[in-house]
Amino acid sequence: MNPPIPEACCRPEPTGPPVALEPERDVVCGMTVNLATAKHRAEHGGLTYYFCSAGCREKFEKDPEKYLAPKVESAEQAPAPPGAPGQHWTCPMHPEIVRDKPGSCPICGMALEPEVPSLDEGPDPELLDMQRRLIGCAALALPLLVLEMVGMAGVGALHGRWVAWFQLALATPVVFWGGWPFFVRAVDSIRYRSPNMFTLIALGTGAAYLYSLAAVFRPGWFPAGVAAAGHGGRPPLYFEAAAVITTLVLVGQVLELRARRSTGAAIRALLGLAPKTARRVGADGRDEEVEITAIAVGDRLRVRPGEKVPVDGKVEEGASAVDESLLSGEPIPVEKGPGAQVTGGTVNGSGSFVFRAERVGHDTVLAQIVRLVGEAQRSRAPIQRVADRVASWFVPAVVVVALLTFGLWLGFGPEPRFAYALVNAVAVLIIACPCALGLATPMAVMVGTGRGARSGVLFRDAEALETLEKIDTLVIDKTGTLTEGKPRLVAVQAAVGIDERELLRVAAGLELSSEHPLAAAILAGAAERGIEVPVVERFRALVGKGVAGTLEGAEVALGNRALAAEVGVPEHALVAGFDTPAAPLRAEGQTVVAVFRAGQVLGLLGIADPIRATTPAALAALRAEGIRLVMLTGDSRATAEAVARQLGLAEVIAEVLPEGKAQEIERLQKAGRRVAMAGDGVNDAPALARAEVGLALATGSDVAVQSASVTLMGGDLGGIVRARRLSRATMRNIRQNLFFAFAYNLLGLPLAAGVLYPAFGLLLSPIVASAAMSFSSVSVIANALRLRRLKL
């Protein structure tokens, strides 16, 4: 059943034609597409869009507006206080419902929540209203309950007509003032053809109250058998049932609203990481304290010991160790010195430093984390469809069961049949709670994604959180993922009679003018050893071979074996000085270059991309969980296999182009594997988009992060282990919630209908049914909140 939703409640769709993006760029992953050879395309809005892979095309066709809608700075990018322009309220069970002020959902009747919680939310108006109604209703319902209990004890003085009027006087404000929000939501549910929990509550309490009202004013309308069942020859009254049920529902609402506020604790904790003020360094070197909103890009800011870093930037002066658990989930401080990047919200240690602001406001990493967590919490997991299908037919089915219960008791029950029929029908209406069923998934998703954010794992949506549990194969890029992605000089082998420092001095002089990626590694190695770099004259770069020049009157060169012929190195000297000593270095995955001078081999330099320190432990944990691990890289096979041997990886796919990576993912999927892809580079984007779950390192390229469904803020594979553990725990929590909700209704409805009465004489009081219904929702939320204490 798909109820019509009032337009005022829904998020406005983008108007106008689709945004024209670059036709040669994949709008999903950002990769450049060759239009002449592109195999994947889709038509939308009269335009043709091209994609690097079938995976990107499928994502686009599923939700084109997600990738074509213009990026507008709004409350989605940074939290706004409630009531502020741009803030919206949404339903956790139906995220398509969005309003610009608090209220209730027209589909399920639940109170709406801010899309993004703010740090200083203030009191919840819905909670305050429910608490006020609860206090007043409890004060009136308690005497009603006492009167009924005393009356059941047989005190004749309390059976008179004046007691009926007294009960009417107490019950009326409870039902119509205390229960007014429930009747309003019930009317809305009928108007929008979306019956929900409040439809059943209104039917149950309304039936009990109207029946009792008729018994007070028109007792003659009732059959003699019904009147004989009451006190003093009058029909029995159920004012106390209507009042107590309303009060218990209010108790459940108060407990639920309090628990739901806790699900936003993760975002509020993230917001609390950002300081409200910063210390800006003026042109005269003096410090001034300013509001964080006053910081601009380019400002120089000072961070003293123990203070929080206000925004993102680069250190210019000083040094310290910074707690970056916000990003990595690990509490070990990271050393920071000139040139190092710092992130807003991280905590400085005992040192002091000055940094220049590079990203402020909506652009900071912290603001982006808050936005991503908020979006993930509002997304819907595929498993939610099960609950949605059941809930769409649940309330009509309950009404039918209540009518059948009423008819069966009226036709075949003991006297007074009408009273039994009414009580049991009301119990059926009250105990059935589709709210617990609807809350089972979104509450666990909200808490789970928040818990992930605190551990440096950002899920883009609930689908990724659910799918990650099912993956059985992890494909991993090498450079920048398994390794650090920063080449280092790891071996210096000088020829006989040549000093290592002299070898490195010549090499550094040649690389000083080079733009090759390996040049930085050689220059860094020379700087670490305190070697003064000389100036090389007549420098020239030889494409595919190396570099050459003149140093102190001698011809010098650095490069591969092909360069040796140009600088006049004899073959026998090349074999002895280059080929033989280079073989073991290459076997370890190093890139080997030789340094030549005046036709002689001065020695070799080995350059390698070191394996991340956390990689071996992460791979071991994934193997222990039965995950098949595959290395996928564009590097040479020799280098890839050397790294694979060090890490114990049996499957290596090397020398693969970017488009080939997506094809390898597709090949594994066609073989029946559930594949996740981990990478960090632009060339990984097609594969990240094609995999069931793409995991991108936040330290990598923006294109990779945009193509992935999970971002690992710590920049290492340990985040995959944490993400998978969180996925399993969240899905287990969801299944527990769904089982409880289904079991509750499957057991509760027959009991309320009186199925045990023929054998045991047991009936379920509407009051007991009301208490069970109220606490079922609270128990589901309480179970979801256990994820906050999950150890990853």
Tab-separated table of N, CA and C in Angstrom, residues 80-213:
chain	number	residue	atom	x	y	z
A	80	ALA	N	22.497	23.142	11.522
A	80	ALA	CA	21.916	24.426	11.890
A	80	ALA	C	21.045	24.221	13.101
A	81	PRO	N	20.950	25.211	13.954
A	81	PRO	CA	20.130	25.040	15.144
A	81	PRO	C	18.663	24.938	14.790
A	82	PRO	N	17.879	24.213	15.599
A	82	PRO	CA	16.451	24.077	15.320
A	82	PRO	C	15.786	25.433	15.168
A	83	GLY	N	14.936	25.509	14.164
A	83	GLY	CA	14.237	26.753	13.932
A	83	GLY	C	14.990	27.711	13.050
A	84	ALA	N	16.276	27.475	12.821
A	84	ALA	CA	17.056	28.360	11.981
A	84	ALA	C	16.721	28.107	10.527
A	85	PRO	N	16.885	29.133	9.650
A	85	PRO	CA	16.605	28.928	8.234
A	85	PRO	C	17.443	27.787	7.686
A	86	GLY	N	16.813	26.914	6.899
A	86	GLY	CA	17.531	25.800	6.305
A	86	GLY	C	17.421	24.510	7.092
A	87	GLN	N	17.011	24.575	8.359
A	87	GLN	CA	16.880	23.341	9.133
A	87	GLN	C	15.575	22.644	8.768
A	88	HIS	N	15.618	21.316	8.742
A	88	HIS	CA	14.439	20.530	8.403
A	88	HIS	C	14.263	19.415	9.414
A	89	TRP	N	13.017	18.921	9.492
A	89	TRP	CA	12.687	17.799	10.370
A	89	TRP	C	12.195	16.654	9.502
A	90	THR	N	12.575	15.448	9.877
A	90	THR	CA	12.232	14.284	9.072
A	90	THR	C	11.841	13.133	9.981
A	91	CYS	N	11.216	12.111	9.384
A	91	CYS	CA	10.785	10.933	10.138
A	91	CYS	C	11.864	9.852	10.018
A	92	PRO	N	12.300	9.253	11.124
A	92	PRO	CA	13.323	8.208	11.032
A	92	PRO	C	12.840	6.965	10.303
A	93	MET	N	11.524	6.729	10.303
A	93	MET	CA	10.984	5.559	9.615
A	93	MET	C	10.668	5.859	8.157
A	94	HIS	N	10.403	7.115	7.844
A	94	HIS	CA	10.041	7.505	6.476
A	94	HIS	C	10.823	8.773	6.112
A	95	PRO	N	12.097	8.632	5.723
A	95	PRO	CA	12.952	9.795	5.473
A	95	PRO	C	12.498	10.655	4.310
A	96	GLU	N	11.538	10.164	3.501
A	96	GLU	CA	11.035	11.011	2.427
A	96	GLU	C	10.155	12.146	2.949
A	97	ILE	N	9.719	12.034	4.199
A	97	ILE	CA	8.908	13.079	4.822
A	97	ILE	C	9.843	14.130	5.410
A	98	VAL	N	9.756	15.353	4.912
A	98	VAL	CA	10.607	16.445	5.384
A	98	VAL	C	9.749	17.692	5.558
A	99	ARG	N	9.865	18.320	6.726
A	99	ARG	CA	9.140	19.562	7.000
A	99	ARG	C	10.094	20.610	7.538
A	100	ASP	N	9.665	21.874	7.476
A	100	ASP	CA	10.522	22.942	7.960
A	100	ASP	C	10.223	23.317	9.407
A	101	LYS	N	9.433	22.493	10.097
A	101	LYS	CA	9.156	22.715	11.514
A	101	LYS	C	8.799	21.386	12.160
A	102	PRO	N	8.892	21.279	13.489
A	102	PRO	CA	8.548	20.015	14.153
A	102	PRO	C	7.091	19.642	13.921
A	103	GLY	N	6.801	18.367	14.057
A	103	GLY	CA	5.435	17.874	13.880
A	103	GLY	C	5.446	16.366	13.939
A	104	SER	N	4.438	15.752	13.315
A	104	SER	CA	4.362	14.294	13.285
A	104	SER	C	4.305	13.813	11.855
A	105	CYS	N	4.734	12.583	11.650
A	105	CYS	CA	4.771	11.989	10.316
A	105	CYS	C	3.358	11.599	9.888
A	106	PRO	N	2.911	11.999	8.690
A	106	PRO	CA	1.558	11.640	8.251
A	106	PRO	C	1.402	10.162	7.907
A	107	ILE	N	2.528	9.442	7.783
A	107	ILE	CA	2.449	8.019	7.444
A	107	ILE	C	2.353	7.162	8.698
A	108	CYS	N	3.316	7.350	9.633
A	108	CYS	CA	3.347	6.488	10.818
A	108	CYS	C	2.960	7.218	12.094
A	109	GLY	N	2.867	8.547	12.059
A	109	GLY	CA	2.456	9.300	13.236
A	109	GLY	C	3.578	9.621	14.205
A	110	MET	N	4.804	9.152	13.946
A	110	MET	CA	5.902	9.411	14.864
A	110	MET	C	6.297	10.880	14.834
A	111	ALA	N	6.838	11.361	15.958
A	111	ALA	CA	7.332	12.723	16.012
A	111	ALA	C	8.536	12.867	15.086
A	112	LEU	N	8.585	13.968	14.349
A	112	LEU	CA	9.703	14.223	13.448
A	112	LEU	C	10.937	14.647	14.235
A	113	GLU	N	12.109	14.405	13.631
A	113	GLU	CA	13.383	14.739	14.259
A	113	GLU	C	14.154	15.692	13.364
A	114	PRO	N	15.068	16.506	13.919
A	114	PRO	CA	15.932	17.328	13.057
A	114	PRO	C	16.752	16.437	12.138
A	115	GLU	N	16.900	16.859	10.868
A	115	GLU	CA	17.704	16.065	9.933
A	115	GLU	C	19.119	15.875	10.458
A	116	VAL	N	19.684	16.956	10.977
A	116	VAL	CA	21.023	16.889	11.568
A	116	VAL	C	20.942	17.471	12.972
A	117	PRO	N	21.129	16.659	13.997
A	117	PRO	CA	21.078	17.203	15.364
A	117	PRO	C	22.125	18.284	15.552
A	118	SER	N	21.799	19.281	16.349
A	118	SER	CA	22.768	20.326	16.661
A	118	SER	C	23.258	20.138	18.083
A	119	LEU	N	24.385	20.786	18.380
A	119	LEU	CA	24.999	20.596	19.689
A	119	LEU	C	24.118	21.169	20.786
A	120	ASP	N	23.512	22.320	20.536
A	120	ASP	CA	22.668	22.974	21.545
A	120	ASP	C	21.222	22.945	21.071
A	121	GLU	N	20.630	21.766	21.123
A	121	GLU	CA	19.265	21.612	20.626
A	121	GLU	C	18.227	22.237	21.541
A	122	GLY	N	18.532	22.292	22.825
A	122	GLY	CA	17.541	22.760	23.766
A	122	GLY	C	16.510	21.686	24.033
A	123	PRO	N	15.494	21.988	24.796
A	123	PRO	CA	14.477	20.980	25.118
A	123	PRO	C	13.677	20.578	23.889
A	124	ASP	N	13.256	19.325	23.874
A	124	ASP	CA	12.441	18.794	22.787
A	124	ASP	C	10.987	19.187	23.050
A	125	PRO	N	10.373	20.032	22.192
A	125	PRO	CA	8.990	20.467	22.448
A	125	PRO	C	8.014	19.309	22.475
A	126	GLU	N	8.232	18.309	21.633
A	126	GLU	CA	7.349	17.139	21.618
A	126	GLU	C	7.455	16.381	22.937
A	127	LEU	N	8.661	16.199	23.428
A	127	LEU	CA	8.866	15.495	24.693
A	127	LEU	C	8.254	16.273	25.854
A	128	LEU	N	8.447	17.574	25.871
A	128	LEU	CA	7.877	18.389	26.953
A	128	LEU	C	6.352	18.309	26.950
A	129	ASP	N	5.763	18.337	25.752
A	129	ASP	CA	4.302	18.267	25.656
A	129	ASP	C	3.793	16.924	26.158
A	130	MET	N	4.447	15.834	25.751
A	130	MET	CA	4.028	14.505	26.192
A	130	MET	C	4.213	14.333	27.699
A	131	GLN	N	5.281	14.877	28.242
A	131	GLN	CA	5.506	14.785	29.692
A	131	GLN	C	4.414	15.535	30.452
A	132	ARG	N	4.051	16.701	29.962
A	132	ARG	CA	3.003	17.486	30.614
A	132	ARG	C	1.678	16.748	30.586
A	133	ARG	N	1.344	16.175	29.447
A	133	ARG	CA	0.094	15.419	29.341
A	133	ARG	C	0.139	14.178	30.243
A	134	LEU	N	1.294	13.522	30.312
A	134	LEU	CA	1.421	12.325	31.132
A	134	LEU	C	1.171	12.629	32.604
A	135	ILE	N	1.756	13.714	33.087
A	135	ILE	CA	1.574	14.064	34.511
A	135	ILE	C	0.106	14.308	34.816
A	136	GLY	N	-0.563	15.085	33.959
A	136	GLY	CA	-1.978	15.376	34.200
A	136	GLY	C	-2.846	14.128	34.100
A	137	CYS	N	-2.575	13.289	33.102
A	137	CYS	CA	-3.386	12.093	32.907
A	137	CYS	C	-3.166	11.069	34.024
A	138	ALA	N	-1.930	10.943	34.479
A	138	ALA	CA	-1.655	10.001	35.565
A	138	ALA	C	-2.402	10.401	36.832
A	139	ALA	N	-2.471	11.703	37.103
A	139	ALA	CA	-3.162	12.185	38.301
A	139	ALA	C	-4.656	11.882	38.246
A	140	LEU	N	-5.240	11.857	37.039
A	140	LEU	CA	-6.673	11.581	36.897
A	140	LEU	C	-6.957	10.088	36.740
A	141	ALA	N	-6.031	9.356	36.090
A	141	ALA	CA	-6.287	7.938	35.844
A	141	ALA	C	-6.114	7.093	37.099
A	142	LEU	N	-5.242	7.512	38.003
A	142	LEU	CA	-5.001	6.717	39.209
A	142	LEU	C	-6.261	6.579	40.062
A	143	PRO	N	-7.017	7.671	40.361
A	143	PRO	CA	-8.272	7.490	41.111
A	143	PRO	C	-9.271	6.588	40.388
A	144	LEU	N	-9.294	6.683	39.038
A	144	LEU	CA	-10.188	5.817	38.280
A	144	LEU	C	-9.831	4.343	38.485
A	145	LEU	N	-8.553	4.055	38.463
A	145	LEU	CA	-8.106	2.684	38.650
A	145	LEU	C	-8.423	2.188	40.051
A	146	VAL	N	-8.237	3.071	41.044
A	146	VAL	CA	-8.547	2.700	42.432
A	146	VAL	C	-10.042	2.431	42.585
A	147	LEU	N	-10.880	3.287	42.004
A	147	LEU	CA	-12.329	3.098	42.077
A	147	LEU	C	-12.737	1.756	41.484
A	148	GLU	N	-12.152	1.415	40.347
A	148	GLU	CA	-12.515	0.165	39.702
A	148	GLU	C	-12.082	-1.024	40.545
A	149	MET	N	-10.888	-0.951	41.132
A	149	MET	CA	-10.396	-2.054	41.943
A	149	MET	C	-11.238	-2.225	43.202
A	150	VAL	N	-11.623	-1.096	43.806
A	150	VAL	CA	-12.481	-1.162	45.011
A	150	VAL	C	-13.842	-1.712	44.638
A	151	GLY	N	-14.363	-1.259	43.469
A	151	GLY	CA	-15.651	-1.757	43.022
A	151	GLY	C	-15.635	-3.246	42.772
A	152	MET	N	-14.531	-3.737	42.215
A	152	MET	CA	-14.405	-5.173	41.973
A	152	MET	C	-14.336	-5.951	43.285
A	153	ALA	N	-13.913	-5.255	44.375
A	153	ALA	CA	-13.851	-5.914	45.690
A	153	ALA	C	-15.221	-6.024	46.327
A	154	GLY	N	-16.237	-5.385	45.711
A	154	GLY	CA	-17.601	-5.558	46.191
A	154	GLY	C	-18.061	-4.522	47.177
A	155	VAL	N	-17.456	-3.342	47.188
A	155	VAL	CA	-17.905	-2.279	48.092
A	155	VAL	C	-19.133	-1.625	47.468
A	156	GLY	N	-20.291	-1.885	48.064
A	156	GLY	CA	-21.549	-1.448	47.476
A	156	GLY	C	-21.709	0.042	47.374
A	157	ALA	N	-21.148	0.761	48.320
A	157	ALA	CA	-21.297	2.215	48.320
A	157	ALA	C	-20.696	2.853	47.075
A	158	LEU	N	-19.785	2.124	46.400
A	158	LEU	CA	-19.110	2.697	45.239
A	158	LEU	C	-19.747	2.223	43.924
A	159	HIS	N	-20.989	1.737	44.007
A	159	HIS	CA	-21.643	1.241	42.805
A	159	HIS	C	-22.763	2.153	42.345
A	160	GLY	N	-22.913	3.318	42.981
A	160	GLY	CA	-24.042	4.185	42.667
A	160	GLY	C	-23.839	4.982	41.397
A	161	ARG	N	-24.944	5.721	41.049
A	161	ARG	CA	-24.904	6.514	39.821
A	161	ARG	C	-23.871	7.632	39.902
A	162	TRP	N	-23.683	8.166	41.145
A	162	TRP	CA	-22.738	9.273	41.273
A	162	TRP	C	-21.312	8.827	40.938
A	163	VAL	N	-20.985	7.551	41.191
A	163	VAL	CA	-19.645	7.035	40.859
A	163	VAL	C	-19.460	7.036	39.341
A	164	ALA	N	-20.512	6.692	38.590
A	164	ALA	CA	-20.420	6.689	37.130
A	164	ALA	C	-20.128	8.088	36.599
A	165	TRP	N	-20.830	9.092	37.202
A	165	TRP	CA	-20.584	10.468	36.776
A	165	TRP	C	-19.174	10.929	37.167
A	166	PHE	N	-18.713	10.473	38.315
A	166	PHE	CA	-17.365	10.828	38.769
A	166	PHE	C	-16.309	10.234	37.818
A	167	GLN	N	-16.542	8.968	37.401
A	167	GLN	CA	-15.611	8.347	36.465
A	167	GLN	C	-15.617	9.079	35.119
A	168	LEU	N	-16.816	9.482	34.698
A	168	LEU	CA	-16.921	10.236	33.449
A	168	LEU	C	-16.137	11.543	33.542
A	169	ALA	N	-16.251	12.212	34.672
A	169	ALA	CA	-15.567	13.492	34.848
A	169	ALA	C	-14.039	13.321	34.841
A	170	LEU	N	-13.553	12.200	35.406
A	170	LEU	CA	-12.117	11.974	35.436
A	170	LEU	C	-11.584	11.502	34.070
A	171	ALA	N	-12.347	10.647	33.399
A	171	ALA	CA	-11.854	10.034	32.163
A	171	ALA	C	-11.884	10.989	30.977
A	172	THR	N	-12.875	11.896	30.933
A	172	THR	CA	-13.028	12.756	29.758
A	172	THR	C	-11.788	13.598	29.462
A	173	PRO	N	-11.201	14.334	30.416
A	173	PRO	CA	-9.980	15.091	30.083
A	173	PRO	C	-8.798	14.194	29.723
A	174	VAL	N	-8.747	13.000	30.334
A	174	VAL	CA	-7.641	12.095	29.999
A	174	VAL	C	-7.737	11.679	28.533
A	175	VAL	N	-8.932	11.247	28.113
A	175	VAL	CA	-9.093	10.749	26.754
A	175	VAL	C	-8.983	11.865	25.725
A	176	PHE	N	-9.623	13.011	25.995
A	176	PHE	CA	-9.696	14.045	24.961
A	176	PHE	C	-8.584	15.091	25.049
A	177	TRP	N	-8.015	15.303	26.230
A	177	TRP	CA	-6.860	16.215	26.314
A	177	TRP	C	-5.554	15.418	26.224
A	178	GLY	N	-5.429	14.429	27.097
A	178	GLY	CA	-4.203	13.632	27.076
A	178	GLY	C	-4.037	12.860	25.785
A	179	GLY	N	-5.131	12.314	25.254
A	179	GLY	CA	-5.045	11.509	24.035
A	179	GLY	C	-5.291	12.275	22.757
A	180	TRP	N	-5.432	13.611	22.863
A	180	TRP	CA	-5.724	14.399	21.674
A	180	TRP	C	-4.685	14.206	20.560
A	181	PRO	N	-3.367	14.220	20.847
A	181	PRO	CA	-2.394	13.999	19.766
A	181	PRO	C	-2.595	12.666	19.053
A	182	PHE	N	-3.057	11.650	19.772
A	182	PHE	CA	-3.254	10.348	19.158
A	182	PHE	C	-4.452	10.365	18.216
A	183	PHE	N	-5.520	11.080	18.607
A	183	PHE	CA	-6.685	11.179	17.732
A	183	PHE	C	-6.354	11.990	16.475
A	184	VAL	N	-5.551	13.061	16.640
A	184	VAL	CA	-5.152	13.871	15.477
A	184	VAL	C	-4.358	13.015	14.495
A	185	ARG	N	-3.419	12.231	15.021
A	185	ARG	CA	-2.601	11.383	14.154
A	185	ARG	C	-3.440	10.281	13.522
A	186	ALA	N	-4.437	9.792	14.250
A	186	ALA	CA	-5.318	8.764	13.686
A	186	ALA	C	-6.121	9.336	12.522
A	187	VAL	N	-6.631	10.561	12.676
A	187	VAL	CA	-7.385	11.202	11.595
A	187	VAL	C	-6.482	11.410	10.382
A	188	ASP	N	-5.234	11.853	10.627
A	188	ASP	CA	-4.288	12.042	9.523
A	188	ASP	C	-4.022	10.711	8.808
A	189	SER	N	-3.916	9.643	9.582
A	189	SER	CA	-3.627	8.342	8.972
A	189	SER	C	-4.763	7.895	8.052
A	190	ILE	N	-5.990	8.217	8.430
A	190	ILE	CA	-7.141	7.859	7.589
A	190	ILE	C	-7.199	8.772	6.371
A	191	ARG	N	-6.924	10.062	6.591
A	191	ARG	CA	-6.977	11.020	5.487
A	191	ARG	C	-5.954	10.673	4.406
A	192	TYR	N	-4.760	10.229	4.831
A	192	TYR	CA	-3.708	9.891	3.873
A	192	TYR	C	-3.678	8.398	3.554
A	193	ARG	N	-4.738	7.684	3.989
A	193	ARG	CA	-4.860	6.245	3.724
A	193	ARG	C	-3.591	5.498	4.136
A	194	SER	N	-3.122	5.805	5.356
A	194	SER	CA	-1.927	5.148	5.890
A	194	SER	C	-2.182	4.782	7.348
A	195	PRO	N	-3.053	3.805	7.597
A	195	PRO	CA	-3.361	3.430	8.982
A	195	PRO	C	-2.111	2.994	9.736
A	196	ASN	N	-2.020	3.404	10.999
A	196	ASN	CA	-0.824	3.113	11.787
A	196	ASN	C	-1.201	2.808	13.231
A	197	MET	N	-0.202	2.824	14.097
A	197	MET	CA	-0.409	2.513	15.507
A	197	MET	C	-1.479	3.399	16.135
A	198	PHE	N	-1.471	4.673	15.780
A	198	PHE	CA	-2.394	5.606	16.410
A	198	PHE	C	-3.826	5.393	15.916
A	199	THR	N	-3.991	4.815	14.739
A	199	THR	CA	-5.330	4.445	14.285
A	199	THR	C	-5.929	3.412	15.240
A	200	LEU	N	-5.108	2.425	15.608
A	200	LEU	CA	-5.579	1.375	16.519
A	200	LEU	C	-5.835	1.920	17.914
A	201	ILE	N	-4.949	2.795	18.389
A	201	ILE	CA	-5.135	3.370	19.730
A	201	ILE	C	-6.420	4.180	19.788
A	202	ALA	N	-6.645	5.002	18.761
A	202	ALA	CA	-7.859	5.830	18.741
A	202	ALA	C	-9.110	4.961	18.673
A	203	LEU	N	-9.083	3.904	17.860
A	203	LEU	CA	-10.238	3.011	17.773
A	203	LEU	C	-10.499	2.328	19.117
A	204	GLY	N	-9.429	1.857	19.755
A	204	GLY	CA	-9.600	1.133	21.018
A	204	GLY	C	-10.093	2.018	22.147
A	205	THR	N	-9.394	3.136	22.379
A	205	THR	CA	-9.809	4.016	23.491
A	205	THR	C	-11.143	4.680	23.173
A	206	GLY	N	-11.345	5.033	21.892
A	206	GLY	CA	-12.604	5.665	21.513
A	206	GLY	C	-13.783	4.729	21.714
A	207	ALA	N	-13.615	3.457	21.361
A	207	ALA	CA	-14.702	2.485	21.536
A	207	ALA	C	-15.031	2.292	23.011
A	208	ALA	N	-13.991	2.160	23.851
A	208	ALA	CA	-14.219	1.972	25.294
A	208	ALA	C	-14.905	3.185	25.895
A	209	TYR	N	-14.476	4.387	25.497
A	209	TYR	CA	-15.068	5.600	26.072
A	209	TYR	C	-16.514	5.786	25.603
A	210	LEU	N	-16.766	5.635	24.309
A	210	LEU	CA	-18.125	5.853	23.791
A	210	LEU	C	-19.097	4.818	24.346
A	211	TYR	N	-18.630	3.579	24.471
A	211	TYR	CA	-19.491	2.555	25.083
A	211	TYR	C	-19.856	2.968	26.503
A	212	SER	N	-18.874	3.395	27.292
A	212	SER	CA	-19.129	3.784	28.687
A	212	SER	C	-20.013	5.018	28.751
A	213	LEU	N	-19.823	5.941	27.807
A	213	LEU	CA	-20.648	7.147	27.780
A	213	LEU	C	-22.113	6.783	27.546
